[in-house]
């Protein structure tokens, strides 16, 4: 298990808190258009303030090329102050004069937000000097930025090597939820995968093929599978280079007794536009001049049956071009079914999270991840660098145990009991799950 802020004494200490405050901004006004990421960080911020730590918040915002005030964290600091009803100081730089001066005079329980980490390109390079400068501002490092935990940047990785460290509440919850899904899912365990970037989703399919009972595939990536099966997909999105791999995955699923469920009907259009006239075809008989834009009614009904009978549902990626109203029906319906289902529901951030929020059922979902890329990486079975670098509680306790053992050894000699050394557990992402039982598999819905 990773050390959490509850395992460290922060009173009177300067805590460098890495958050994911990469909030969406209104393109015209530059105002914060959604403050969910700020709200999600409040539990950790409040805990640190109440514990009388001096809180130094750092984050990235957008993808600035050098210093670009359009991406300043000042509006985020102002919004935070408004929400907390408590003074929030702001440093005009990240590791410069202003940050150092303001960090120096910060009192217990006060908050200082540093300027955007990505104004300095050394952040993303995990540059050693940048890490050192950042670390010199504080005594303790806490990472609560799950959304960037898959990145090996200075503020998510390098700095953790230089300071006593721990994860915050949000990060801790994300890791726990995903690990418990992968290790011990309530069955039947179904995964719904959509979206366009098949290369990002294939590693997830590869990992889930050993864990899930059924994998439902929709969206742009489904046509590569349909084509691999010999279907005609017209001018739908196809990743030609992945056709062989898709064939292999279909075989692997069969061998593992996992159902790979593909769309049976598709809403198509002759052009990629919301003005295009939708026309439905069987998913493997799409005429040459048409492209697939959404799953059809029969597929929605088929997917619904799986969702209804599931014990665990993991969903990542829209099932159609949901940005166009005419082709958003499949995604919206699935959002509704997932949130209404009695299964433990997990939404892997990004577009599927937006769809669930838009559907108005977000509150009924068990967990909406704050990290699209990070949660996808965990579902792939990868260890996230930002999590891996944090001290394991077991490792922390080991020297203490050794010390106690030594002390006991000097007191007692032959009669002293030796402490059994526990093998250090990897407390991050990839523990092997227990094999699926055939009895639980019987409850899986049949087509
Ligand atoms: P991803 O980032 O891989 O999850 O992909 C999300 C994108 O997939 C969204 O912008 C959707 O519009 C797109 N998408 C979903 N279904 C289709 C489709 N049938 N054809 C093209 N793009 C799609």
Short mmCIF file of C-alpha atoms in Angstrom, two decimals, residues 3-17 44-55 107-109 139-142 164-167 169:
data_model
loop_
_atom_site.label_atom_id
_atom_site.label_comp_id
_atom_site.label_asym_id
_atom_site.label_seq_id
_atom_site.Cartn_x
_atom_site.Cartn_y
_atom_site.Cartn_z
CA UNK A 3 1.78 5.98 1.99
CA UNK A 4 -1.05 8.51 2.24
CA UNK A 5 -1.11 11.93 3.84
CA UNK A 6 -2.71 10.31 6.87
CA UNK A 7 0.55 8.42 7.43
CA UNK A 8 2.69 11.56 7.75
CA UNK A 9 2.90 14.40 10.19
CA UNK A 10 2.41 17.59 8.19
CA UNK A 11 1.93 20.07 11.04
CA UNK A 12 4.09 23.14 10.53
CA UNK A 13 5.69 21.60 7.44
CA UNK A 14 5.78 22.99 3.92
CA UNK A 15 3.90 20.51 1.75
CA UNK A 16 4.33 20.65 -2.01
CA UNK A 17 0.94 19.41 -3.22
CA UNK A 44 -6.87 16.91 0.38
CA UNK A 45 -6.44 20.70 0.48
CA UNK A 46 -8.81 21.01 3.45
CA UNK A 47 -7.15 18.14 5.30
CA UNK A 48 -3.71 19.73 4.91
CA UNK A 49 -4.94 23.16 6.03
CA UNK A 50 -6.78 21.70 9.02
CA UNK A 51 -3.62 19.76 9.90
CA UNK A 52 -1.78 23.12 9.94
CA UNK A 53 0.53 22.42 7.02
CA UNK A 54 1.85 25.22 4.84
CA UNK A 55 0.32 24.21 1.52
CA UNK A 107 2.10 30.45 7.80
CA UNK A 108 0.66 27.16 9.04
CA UNK A 109 -2.72 26.46 7.43
CA UNK A 139 9.71 19.59 3.28
CA UNK A 140 7.15 17.04 2.08
CA UNK A 141 5.70 16.12 -1.32
CA UNK A 142 2.10 14.95 -1.77
CA UNK A 164 9.47 12.38 1.98
CA UNK A 165 6.27 11.67 0.06
CA UNK A 166 2.73 10.36 0.09
CA UNK A 167 -0.41 10.27 -2.06
CA UNK A 169 -7.03 11.23 -0.89
#
